[in-house]
Short mmCIF file of C-alpha atoms and ligand atoms in Angstrom, two decimals:
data_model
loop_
_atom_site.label_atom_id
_atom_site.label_comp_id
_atom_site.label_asym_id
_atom_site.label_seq_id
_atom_site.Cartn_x
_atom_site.Cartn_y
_atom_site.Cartn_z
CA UNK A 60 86.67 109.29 28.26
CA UNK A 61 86.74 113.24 29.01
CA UNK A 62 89.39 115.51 30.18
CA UNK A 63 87.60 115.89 33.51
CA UNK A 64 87.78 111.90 34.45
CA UNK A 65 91.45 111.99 33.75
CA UNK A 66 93.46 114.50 35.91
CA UNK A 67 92.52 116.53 38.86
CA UNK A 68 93.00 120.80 38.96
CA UNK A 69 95.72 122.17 41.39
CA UNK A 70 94.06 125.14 43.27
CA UNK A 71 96.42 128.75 43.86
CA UNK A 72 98.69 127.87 46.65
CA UNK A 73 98.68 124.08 46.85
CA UNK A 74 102.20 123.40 45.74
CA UNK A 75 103.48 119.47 44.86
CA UNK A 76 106.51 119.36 46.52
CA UNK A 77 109.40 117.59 45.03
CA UNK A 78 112.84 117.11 45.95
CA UNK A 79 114.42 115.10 42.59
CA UNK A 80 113.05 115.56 39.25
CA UNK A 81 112.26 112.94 37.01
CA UNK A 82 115.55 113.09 35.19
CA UNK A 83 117.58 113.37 38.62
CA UNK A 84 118.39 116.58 39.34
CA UNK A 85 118.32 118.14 43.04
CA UNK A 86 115.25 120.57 43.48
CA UNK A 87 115.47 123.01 46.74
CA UNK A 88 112.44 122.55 48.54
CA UNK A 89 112.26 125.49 51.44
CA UNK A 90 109.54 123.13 53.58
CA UNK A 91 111.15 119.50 53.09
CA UNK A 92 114.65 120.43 52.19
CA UNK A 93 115.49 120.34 56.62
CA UNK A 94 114.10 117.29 56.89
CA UNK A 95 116.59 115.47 54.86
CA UNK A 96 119.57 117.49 55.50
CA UNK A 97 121.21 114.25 57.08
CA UNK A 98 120.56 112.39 54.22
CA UNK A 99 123.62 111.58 52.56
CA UNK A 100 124.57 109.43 49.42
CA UNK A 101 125.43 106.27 51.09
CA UNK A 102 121.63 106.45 52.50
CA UNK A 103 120.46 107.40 49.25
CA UNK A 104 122.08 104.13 47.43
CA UNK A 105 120.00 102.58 50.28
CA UNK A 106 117.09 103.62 49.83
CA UNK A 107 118.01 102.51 45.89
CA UNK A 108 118.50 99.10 46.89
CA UNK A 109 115.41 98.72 48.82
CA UNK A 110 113.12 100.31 45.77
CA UNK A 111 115.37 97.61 43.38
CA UNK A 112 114.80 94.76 45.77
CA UNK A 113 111.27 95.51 46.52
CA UNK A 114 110.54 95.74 42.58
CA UNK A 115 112.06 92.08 42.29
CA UNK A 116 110.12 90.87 45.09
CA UNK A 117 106.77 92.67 43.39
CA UNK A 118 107.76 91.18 39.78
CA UNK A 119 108.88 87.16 41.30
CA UNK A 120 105.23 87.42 42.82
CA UNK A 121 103.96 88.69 39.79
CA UNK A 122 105.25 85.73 38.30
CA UNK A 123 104.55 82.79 40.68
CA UNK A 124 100.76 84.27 40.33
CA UNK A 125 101.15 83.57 36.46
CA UNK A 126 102.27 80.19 37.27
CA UNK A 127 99.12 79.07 39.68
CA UNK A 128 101.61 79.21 42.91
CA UNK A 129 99.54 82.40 44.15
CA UNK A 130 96.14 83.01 44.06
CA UNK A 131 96.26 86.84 43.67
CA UNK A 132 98.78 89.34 43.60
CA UNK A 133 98.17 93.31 43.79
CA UNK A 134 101.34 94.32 42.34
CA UNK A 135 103.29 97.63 43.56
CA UNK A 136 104.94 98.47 40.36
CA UNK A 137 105.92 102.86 40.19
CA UNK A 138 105.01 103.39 43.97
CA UNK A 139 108.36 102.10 45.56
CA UNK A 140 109.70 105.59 45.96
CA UNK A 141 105.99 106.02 48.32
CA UNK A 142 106.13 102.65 50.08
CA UNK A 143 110.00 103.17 51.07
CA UNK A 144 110.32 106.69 51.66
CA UNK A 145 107.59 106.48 54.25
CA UNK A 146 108.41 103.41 55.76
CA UNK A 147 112.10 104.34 56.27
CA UNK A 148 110.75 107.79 58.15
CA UNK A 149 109.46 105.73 60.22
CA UNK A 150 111.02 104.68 63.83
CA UNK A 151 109.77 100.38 64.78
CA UNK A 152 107.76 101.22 67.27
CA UNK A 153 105.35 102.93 65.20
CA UNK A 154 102.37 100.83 64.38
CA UNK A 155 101.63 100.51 61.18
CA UNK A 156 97.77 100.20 59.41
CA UNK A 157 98.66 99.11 55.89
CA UNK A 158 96.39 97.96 52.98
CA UNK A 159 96.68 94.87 50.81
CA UNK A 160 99.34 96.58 48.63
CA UNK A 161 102.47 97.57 51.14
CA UNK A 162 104.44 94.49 50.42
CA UNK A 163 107.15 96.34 50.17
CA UNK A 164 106.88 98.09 53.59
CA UNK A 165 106.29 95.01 55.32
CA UNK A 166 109.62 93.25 53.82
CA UNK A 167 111.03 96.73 55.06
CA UNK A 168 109.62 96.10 58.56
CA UNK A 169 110.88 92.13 58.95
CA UNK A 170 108.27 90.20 57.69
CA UNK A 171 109.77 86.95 56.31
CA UNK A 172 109.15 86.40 52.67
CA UNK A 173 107.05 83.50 52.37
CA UNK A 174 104.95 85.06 54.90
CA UNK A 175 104.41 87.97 53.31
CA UNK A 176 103.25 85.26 50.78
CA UNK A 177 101.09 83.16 52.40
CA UNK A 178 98.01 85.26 52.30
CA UNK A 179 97.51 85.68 48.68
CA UNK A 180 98.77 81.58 48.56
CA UNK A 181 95.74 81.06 50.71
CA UNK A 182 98.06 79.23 53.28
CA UNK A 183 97.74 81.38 55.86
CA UNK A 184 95.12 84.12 57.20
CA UNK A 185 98.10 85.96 58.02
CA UNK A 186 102.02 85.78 57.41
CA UNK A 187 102.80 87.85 60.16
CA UNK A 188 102.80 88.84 64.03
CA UNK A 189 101.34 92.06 63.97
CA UNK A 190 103.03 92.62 67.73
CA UNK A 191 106.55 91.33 66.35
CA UNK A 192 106.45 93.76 63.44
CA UNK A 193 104.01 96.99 64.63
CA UNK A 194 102.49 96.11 61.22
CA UNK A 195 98.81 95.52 61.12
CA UNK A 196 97.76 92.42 58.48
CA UNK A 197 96.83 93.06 54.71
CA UNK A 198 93.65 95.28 54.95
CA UNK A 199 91.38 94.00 51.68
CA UNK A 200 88.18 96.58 53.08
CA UNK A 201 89.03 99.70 51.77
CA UNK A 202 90.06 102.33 54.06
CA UNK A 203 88.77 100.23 56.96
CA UNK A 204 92.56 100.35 58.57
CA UNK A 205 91.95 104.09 58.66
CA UNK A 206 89.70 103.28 61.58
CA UNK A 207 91.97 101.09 63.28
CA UNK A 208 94.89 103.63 63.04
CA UNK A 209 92.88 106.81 64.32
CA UNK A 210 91.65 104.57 67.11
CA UNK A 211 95.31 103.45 67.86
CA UNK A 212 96.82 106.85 67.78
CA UNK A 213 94.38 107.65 70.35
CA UNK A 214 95.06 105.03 72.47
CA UNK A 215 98.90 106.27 72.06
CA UNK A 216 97.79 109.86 73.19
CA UNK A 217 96.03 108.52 76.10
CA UNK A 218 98.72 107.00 77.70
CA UNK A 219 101.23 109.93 76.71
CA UNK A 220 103.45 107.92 74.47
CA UNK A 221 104.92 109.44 71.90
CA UNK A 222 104.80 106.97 69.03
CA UNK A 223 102.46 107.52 66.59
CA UNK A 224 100.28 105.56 63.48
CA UNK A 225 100.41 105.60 59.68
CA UNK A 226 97.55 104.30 58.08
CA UNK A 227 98.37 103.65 54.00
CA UNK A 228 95.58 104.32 51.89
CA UNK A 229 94.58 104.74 48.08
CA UNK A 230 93.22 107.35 46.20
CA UNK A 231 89.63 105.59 45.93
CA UNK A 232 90.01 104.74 49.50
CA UNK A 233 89.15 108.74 50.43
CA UNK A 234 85.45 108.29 48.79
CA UNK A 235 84.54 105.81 51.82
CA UNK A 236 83.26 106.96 54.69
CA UNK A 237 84.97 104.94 57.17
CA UNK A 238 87.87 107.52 56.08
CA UNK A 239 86.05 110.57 56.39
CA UNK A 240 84.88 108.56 60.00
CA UNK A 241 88.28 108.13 60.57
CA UNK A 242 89.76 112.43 59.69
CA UNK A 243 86.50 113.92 62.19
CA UNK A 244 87.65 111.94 64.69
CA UNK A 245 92.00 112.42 64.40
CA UNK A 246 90.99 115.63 64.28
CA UNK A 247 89.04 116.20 66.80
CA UNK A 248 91.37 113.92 69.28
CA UNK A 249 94.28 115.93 67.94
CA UNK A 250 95.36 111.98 66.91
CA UNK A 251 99.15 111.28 66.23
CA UNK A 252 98.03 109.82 63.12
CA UNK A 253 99.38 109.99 59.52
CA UNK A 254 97.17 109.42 56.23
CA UNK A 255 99.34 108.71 54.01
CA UNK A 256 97.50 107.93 50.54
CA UNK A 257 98.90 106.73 47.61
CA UNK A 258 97.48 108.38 44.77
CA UNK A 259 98.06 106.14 42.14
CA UNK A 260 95.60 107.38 39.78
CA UNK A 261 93.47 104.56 39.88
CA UNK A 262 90.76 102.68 42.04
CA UNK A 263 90.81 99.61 39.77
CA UNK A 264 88.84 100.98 36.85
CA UNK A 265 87.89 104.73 37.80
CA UNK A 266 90.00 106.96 37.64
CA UNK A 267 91.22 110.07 40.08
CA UNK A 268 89.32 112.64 38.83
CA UNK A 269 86.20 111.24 38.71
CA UNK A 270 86.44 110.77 42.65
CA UNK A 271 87.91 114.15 43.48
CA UNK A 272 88.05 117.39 41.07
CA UNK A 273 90.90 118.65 43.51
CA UNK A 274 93.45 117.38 44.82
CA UNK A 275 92.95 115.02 47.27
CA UNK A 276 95.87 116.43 49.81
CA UNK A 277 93.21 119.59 49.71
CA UNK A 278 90.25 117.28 51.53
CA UNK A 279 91.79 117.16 54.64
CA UNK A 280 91.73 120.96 55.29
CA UNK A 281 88.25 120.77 55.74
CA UNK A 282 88.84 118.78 58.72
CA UNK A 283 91.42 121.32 60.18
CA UNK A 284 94.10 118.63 58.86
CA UNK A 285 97.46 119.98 58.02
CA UNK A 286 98.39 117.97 54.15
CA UNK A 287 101.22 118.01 51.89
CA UNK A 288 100.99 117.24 48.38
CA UNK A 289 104.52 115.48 47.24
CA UNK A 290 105.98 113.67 44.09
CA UNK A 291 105.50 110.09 44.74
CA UNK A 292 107.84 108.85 42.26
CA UNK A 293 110.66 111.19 44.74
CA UNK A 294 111.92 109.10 47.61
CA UNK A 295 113.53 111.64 49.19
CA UNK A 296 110.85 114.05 48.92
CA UNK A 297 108.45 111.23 50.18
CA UNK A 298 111.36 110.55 53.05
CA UNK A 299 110.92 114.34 54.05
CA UNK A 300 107.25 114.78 53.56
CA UNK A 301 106.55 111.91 56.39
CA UNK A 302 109.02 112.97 58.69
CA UNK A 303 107.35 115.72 58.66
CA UNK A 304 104.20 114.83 59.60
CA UNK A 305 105.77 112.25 61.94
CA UNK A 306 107.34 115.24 63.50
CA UNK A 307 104.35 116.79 63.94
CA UNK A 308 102.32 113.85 65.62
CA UNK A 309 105.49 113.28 68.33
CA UNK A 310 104.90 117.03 69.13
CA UNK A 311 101.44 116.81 70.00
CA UNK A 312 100.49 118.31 66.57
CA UNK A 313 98.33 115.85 65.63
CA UNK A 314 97.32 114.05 62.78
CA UNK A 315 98.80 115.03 59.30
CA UNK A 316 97.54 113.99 55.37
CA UNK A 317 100.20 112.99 53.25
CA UNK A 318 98.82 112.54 49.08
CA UNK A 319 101.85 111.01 47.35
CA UNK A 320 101.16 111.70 43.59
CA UNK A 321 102.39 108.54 41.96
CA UNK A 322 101.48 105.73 39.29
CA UNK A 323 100.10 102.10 39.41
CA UNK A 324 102.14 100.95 36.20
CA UNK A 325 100.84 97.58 36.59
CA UNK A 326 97.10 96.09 36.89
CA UNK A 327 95.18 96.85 40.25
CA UNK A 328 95.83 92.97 41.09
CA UNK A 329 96.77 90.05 38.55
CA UNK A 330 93.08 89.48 38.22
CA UNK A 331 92.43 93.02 36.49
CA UNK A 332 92.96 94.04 33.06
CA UNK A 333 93.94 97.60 32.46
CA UNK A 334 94.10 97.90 29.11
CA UNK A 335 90.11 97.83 29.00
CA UNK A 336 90.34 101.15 30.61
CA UNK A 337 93.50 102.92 30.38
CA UNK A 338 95.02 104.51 27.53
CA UNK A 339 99.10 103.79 26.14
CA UNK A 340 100.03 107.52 26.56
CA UNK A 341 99.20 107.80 30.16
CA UNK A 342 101.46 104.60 31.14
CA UNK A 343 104.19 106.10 29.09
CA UNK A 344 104.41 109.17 30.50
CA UNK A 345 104.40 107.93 33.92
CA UNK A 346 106.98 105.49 32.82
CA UNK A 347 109.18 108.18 31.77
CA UNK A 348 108.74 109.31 35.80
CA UNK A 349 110.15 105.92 36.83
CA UNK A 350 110.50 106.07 40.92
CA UNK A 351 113.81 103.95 40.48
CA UNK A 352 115.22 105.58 37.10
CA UNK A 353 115.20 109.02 38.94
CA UNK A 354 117.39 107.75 41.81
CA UNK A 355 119.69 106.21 39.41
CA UNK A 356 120.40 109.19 37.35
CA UNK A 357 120.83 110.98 40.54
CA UNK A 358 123.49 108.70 42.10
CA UNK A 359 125.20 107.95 38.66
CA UNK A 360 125.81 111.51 38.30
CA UNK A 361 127.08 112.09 41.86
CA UNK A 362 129.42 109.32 41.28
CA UNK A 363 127.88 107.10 43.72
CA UNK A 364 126.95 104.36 41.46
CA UNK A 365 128.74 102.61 39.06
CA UNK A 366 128.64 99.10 37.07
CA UNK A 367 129.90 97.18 39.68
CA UNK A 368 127.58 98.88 42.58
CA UNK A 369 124.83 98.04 40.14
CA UNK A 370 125.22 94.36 39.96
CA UNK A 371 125.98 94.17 43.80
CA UNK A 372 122.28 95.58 44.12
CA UNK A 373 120.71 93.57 41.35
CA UNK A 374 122.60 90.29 42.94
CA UNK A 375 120.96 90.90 45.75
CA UNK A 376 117.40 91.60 44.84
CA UNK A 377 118.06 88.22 42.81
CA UNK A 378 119.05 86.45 46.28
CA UNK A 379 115.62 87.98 47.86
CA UNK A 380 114.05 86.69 44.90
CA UNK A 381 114.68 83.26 45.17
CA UNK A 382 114.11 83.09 48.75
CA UNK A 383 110.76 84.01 48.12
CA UNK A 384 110.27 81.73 45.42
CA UNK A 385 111.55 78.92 47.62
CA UNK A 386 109.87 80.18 50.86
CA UNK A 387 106.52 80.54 48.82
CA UNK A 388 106.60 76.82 47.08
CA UNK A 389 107.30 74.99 50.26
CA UNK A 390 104.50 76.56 52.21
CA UNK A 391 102.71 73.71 53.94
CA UNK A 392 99.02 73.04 52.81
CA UNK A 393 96.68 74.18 55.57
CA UNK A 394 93.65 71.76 56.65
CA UNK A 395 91.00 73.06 55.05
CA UNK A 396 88.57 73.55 58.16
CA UNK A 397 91.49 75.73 59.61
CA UNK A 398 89.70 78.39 57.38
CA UNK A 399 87.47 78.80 60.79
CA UNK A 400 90.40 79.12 63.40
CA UNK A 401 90.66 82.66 64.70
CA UNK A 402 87.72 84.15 63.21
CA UNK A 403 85.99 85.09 66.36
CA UNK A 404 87.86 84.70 70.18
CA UNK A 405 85.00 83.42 71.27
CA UNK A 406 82.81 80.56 70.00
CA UNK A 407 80.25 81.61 67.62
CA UNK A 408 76.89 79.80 66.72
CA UNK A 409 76.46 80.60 63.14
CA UNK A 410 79.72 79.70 62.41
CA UNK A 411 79.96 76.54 64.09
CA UNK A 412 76.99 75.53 61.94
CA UNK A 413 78.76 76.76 59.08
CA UNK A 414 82.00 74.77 60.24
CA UNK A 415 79.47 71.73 59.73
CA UNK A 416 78.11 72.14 56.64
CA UNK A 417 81.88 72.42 55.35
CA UNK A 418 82.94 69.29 57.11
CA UNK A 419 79.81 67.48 55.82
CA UNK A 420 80.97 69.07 51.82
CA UNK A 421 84.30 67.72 52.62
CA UNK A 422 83.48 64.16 53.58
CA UNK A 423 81.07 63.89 50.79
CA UNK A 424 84.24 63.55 48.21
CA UNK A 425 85.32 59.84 47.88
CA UNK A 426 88.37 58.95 49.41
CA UNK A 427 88.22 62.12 51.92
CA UNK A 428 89.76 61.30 55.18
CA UNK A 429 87.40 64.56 56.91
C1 LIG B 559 84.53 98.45 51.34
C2 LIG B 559 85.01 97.90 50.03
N1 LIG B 559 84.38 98.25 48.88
C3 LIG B 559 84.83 97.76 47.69
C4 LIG B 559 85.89 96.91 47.64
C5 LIG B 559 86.40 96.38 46.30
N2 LIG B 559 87.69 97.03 45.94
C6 LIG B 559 88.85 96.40 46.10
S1 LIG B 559 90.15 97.36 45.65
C7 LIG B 559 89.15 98.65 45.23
C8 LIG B 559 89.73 99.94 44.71
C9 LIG B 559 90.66 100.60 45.68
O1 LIG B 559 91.30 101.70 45.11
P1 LIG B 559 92.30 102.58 45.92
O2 LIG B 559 91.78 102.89 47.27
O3 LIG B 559 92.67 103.75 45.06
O4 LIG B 559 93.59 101.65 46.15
P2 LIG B 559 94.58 100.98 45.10
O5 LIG B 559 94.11 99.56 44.93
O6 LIG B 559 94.55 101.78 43.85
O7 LIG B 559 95.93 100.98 45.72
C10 LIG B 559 87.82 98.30 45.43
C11 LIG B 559 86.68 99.21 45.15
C12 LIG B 559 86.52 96.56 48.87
N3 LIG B 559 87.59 95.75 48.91
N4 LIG B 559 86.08 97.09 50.04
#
């Protein structure tokens, strides 16, 4: 593999912004530093223990996959400081367009745990009320819910509300078109929609820079889109990087593009195998940028977190854990022509026929009560 499929070139003036460094110190950032002037260390061990519980949830998943209780599992291990720093910049009644990878935010919004599991147990085509939660449902069609949340945000400016959308994307995500689709048109609408793409280096097996030779915060300029490049391993620089553009789409400044530089540590999903692809170095050296290490070293040395704060957090995150475990095991078994419920509102031809042919498979097994 060459140099140029690896990494992507900065161009003059596009600056990453960062608020902690990797080893926890406190960078001045003249943009982002007002936007997390509030922020103080009791919110700061907060946003700790929701990156530490949101890993534990991520790694008891991780597990029950291993152990045939889930089907799938795209794991979010190194982009908790991205998933929580933009969620908690977020106010509830902002709808949310995630894709198949923001576990975390949706814990962070309310879903219940073993709803949040029941799509990738195959119980459920959904674990969760979009309407309860503003959330939208996993998104597996990549960059699909980009559509959705430029469409939404218009909807929003229409009736003079002034909410906004965040549609979560990945760094392959900004080679489809529906994405591109989605930037003409928040653009031209002056949508109060935020793009807020996770570049985490890798669309299962290709890397960045094969997609993009610059960085991908510099696309969106060429649809008049203000972006911000930002450490996604920094929660408080991700905190202040979407308040930012969530400032600007509740002042009628339209849509923003937020690339959070960050690291998939683990596989794309538990069905993918990075080591056929990916090289030890890389992982290392993004290890040594640990989202969740960085925060620690931070609080530690401001004082703010000690043994016993420590095991409070970790007790917790092992409480969440086993509530998901539990929630996820006693799932109820759905009936297997449920599959066809909610597919269309209305009735549809082609798949009533296929509703048949199932129900036909079915009964064909001795013993089968369908
Ligand atoms: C339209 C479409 N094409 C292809 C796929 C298969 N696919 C699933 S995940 C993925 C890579 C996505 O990479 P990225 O957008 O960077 O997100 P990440 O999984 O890294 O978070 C692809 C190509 C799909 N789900 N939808």
């Amino acid at each position: 593999m060459n140099d140029s499929r690896q990494g992507t070139t900065v161009p003059a003036g596009m600056q990453m912004h960062q608020l902690i460094t990797a080893t926890g110190e406190r960078n001045s950032d003249e943009l982002l530093d007002d936007f997390v002037s509030d922020v103080d260390h009791e919110t700061l061990r907060g946003l700790y223990r929701d990156m530490l519980v949101i890993r534990r949830i991520d790694f008891e998943a991780t597990a029950l996959q291993r152990q045939g209780q889930l089907a799938l599992w795209p794991p979010l291990l190194g982009q908790e400081a991205a998933q929580i720093g933009s969620v908690r910049a977020l106010d509830p009644e902002d709808f949310i367009f995630p894709t198949y990878r923001e576990n975390g935010v949706a814990y962070i919004r309310g879903a219940n745990l073993a709803g949040i599991m029941s799509t990738w147990r195959g119980s459920a085509n959904t674990g969760w009320d979009p309407h309860e939660f503003n959330m939208a449902t996993p998104q597996i069609i990549i960059g699909a819910q980009t559509l959705h949340a430029t469409g939404y945000a218009m909807g929003i400016a229409m009736e003079g509300k002034e909410s906004l959308s965040i549609a979560y994307l990945g760094d392959g995500a900004t080679s489809q078109g529906d994405v591109h689709e989605s930037m003409v048109f928040a653009a031209s609408f002056q949508a109060p929609v935020i793009f807020f793409c996770q570049n985490n280096h890798w669309a299962i097996s290709e890397p960045v820079g094969l997609q993009s030779h610059l960085p991908l915060a510099g696309r969106a300029s060429g649809y008049g889109i203000p972006s911000l490049q930002v450490d996604g391993n920094d929660v408080l620089a991700v905190l202040a990087a979407t308040r930012w553009a969530a400032r600007r789409a509740r002042t009628g400044g339209g849509p923003s593009f937020i690339e959070a530089v960050t690291y998939r540590m683990g596989p794309h999903t538990t069905a993918d195998d990075p080591t056929r692809y990916r090289g030890v170095t890389e992982l290392e050296e993004w290890a040594a940028k640990d989202p969740l290490m960085r925060l620690r070293s931070y609080l530690i040395n401001a004082g703010m977190l000690d043994a016993g704060a420590e095991a409070a957090i970790a007790a917790e995150a092992d409480a969440v854990a086993a509530e998901l475990r539990d929630g996820c095991i006693n799932l109820p078994d759905p009936e297997p022509l449920s599959a066809f419920e909610n597919v269309y509102v209305d009735p549809h031809p082609v798949l009533d026929r296929q509703r048949e042919e199932y129900r036909r498979y079915l009964s064909s097994f001795v013993g089968s009560a369908s």
